[in-house]
Amino acid sequence: MPYVNIQVTREGTVPGATQTTAEQKAALIKGVSNLLFDVLGKPQNTTFVVINEVEMDSWGVGGLPVEDYRRQLAASKSK
């Protein structure tokens, strides 16, 4: 009985969006379930997928809040 927890930042992938859409979540659930079946033979009817959206200020990378990290990364690439 696989359990998969997907955590993403709460932001949209297109301008003006503020969260992952229901269609995107459905695609993630289907894709993960298919992958577990294809690779490990795990039946989809026993696979649980949970998607958590985390506020941007609650997500960090490289010792920084993710928005600061992204700004720093963008600045270093523009040099």
Coordinates of C-alpha atoms in Angstrom, one line a residue:
M1 CA 0.0 0.0 0.0
P2 CA 2.1 2.9 -1.2
Y3 CA 1.6 6.4 0.3
V4 CA 3.1 9.3 -1.6
N5 CA 3.2 12.8 -0.2
I6 CA 3.8 15.6 -2.7
Q7 CA 4.6 19.0 -1.2
V8 CA 4.7 22.1 -3.5
T9 CA 4.7 25.8 -2.8
R10 CA 1.4 27.5 -2.9
E11 CA 1.8 29.5 -6.2
G12 CA 0.4 29.2 -9.6
T13 CA 2.2 28.1 -12.6
V14 CA 0.6 30.8 -14.8
P15 CA 0.4 34.5 -14.2
G16 CA -2.4 35.4 -11.8
A17 CA -2.7 31.9 -10.4
T18 CA -2.2 31.4 -6.7
Q19 CA -2.3 27.6 -6.3
T20 CA -2.1 24.4 -8.2
T21 CA -5.2 23.7 -10.2
A22 CA -7.5 20.7 -9.7
E23 CA -6.5 19.5 -13.1
Q24 CA -2.8 19.7 -12.3
K25 CA -3.4 17.8 -9.0
A26 CA -5.3 15.1 -10.9
A27 CA -2.5 14.7 -13.4
L28 CA 0.0 14.4 -10.5
I29 CA -2.1 11.7 -8.8
K30 CA -2.5 9.8 -12.0
G31 CA 1.1 10.1 -13.0
V32 CA 2.5 9.0 -9.6
S33 CA 0.0 6.1 -9.4
N34 CA 1.0 5.0 -13.0
L35 CA 4.7 5.2 -12.2
L36 CA 4.3 3.0 -9.1
F37 CA 2.4 0.5 -11.1
D38 CA 4.8 0.5 -14.0
V39 CA 8.0 0.3 -11.9
L40 CA 6.9 -1.7 -8.9
G41 CA 3.7 -3.3 -10.0
K42 CA 1.8 -1.6 -7.1
P43 CA -2.0 -1.6 -7.8
Q44 CA -3.5 1.8 -8.3
N45 CA -6.4 1.0 -6.0
T46 CA -4.0 0.7 -3.1
T47 CA -1.9 3.7 -3.8
F48 CA -2.5 6.9 -1.8
V49 CA -1.3 10.2 -3.0
V50 CA -1.6 13.4 -0.9
I51 CA -0.7 16.8 -2.2
N52 CA 0.1 19.6 0.3
E53 CA 0.5 23.2 -0.8
V54 CA 2.8 25.1 1.5
E55 CA 2.8 28.9 1.8
M56 CA 5.8 30.5 0.2
D57 CA 7.0 32.0 3.5
S58 CA 7.0 28.4 5.0
W59 CA 9.4 27.0 2.4
G60 CA 13.1 27.5 2.4
V61 CA 16.1 26.4 0.4
G62 CA 19.8 27.2 0.8
G63 CA 19.2 28.7 4.2
L64 CA 16.8 31.3 2.8
P65 CA 13.1 31.7 2.3
V66 CA 12.4 30.4 -1.2
E67 CA 11.5 33.8 -2.6
D68 CA 14.8 35.3 -1.4
Y69 CA 16.7 32.3 -2.7
R70 CA 15.1 32.7 -6.1
R71 CA 15.9 36.4 -6.2
Q72 CA 19.5 35.6 -5.3
L73 CA 19.7 32.9 -7.9
A74 CA 18.3 35.1 -10.6
A75 CA 20.7 37.9 -9.7
S76 CA 23.7 35.5 -10.0
K77 CA 22.5 34.3 -13.4
S78 CA 22.2 37.8 -14.7
K79 CA 25.8 38.7 -14.0

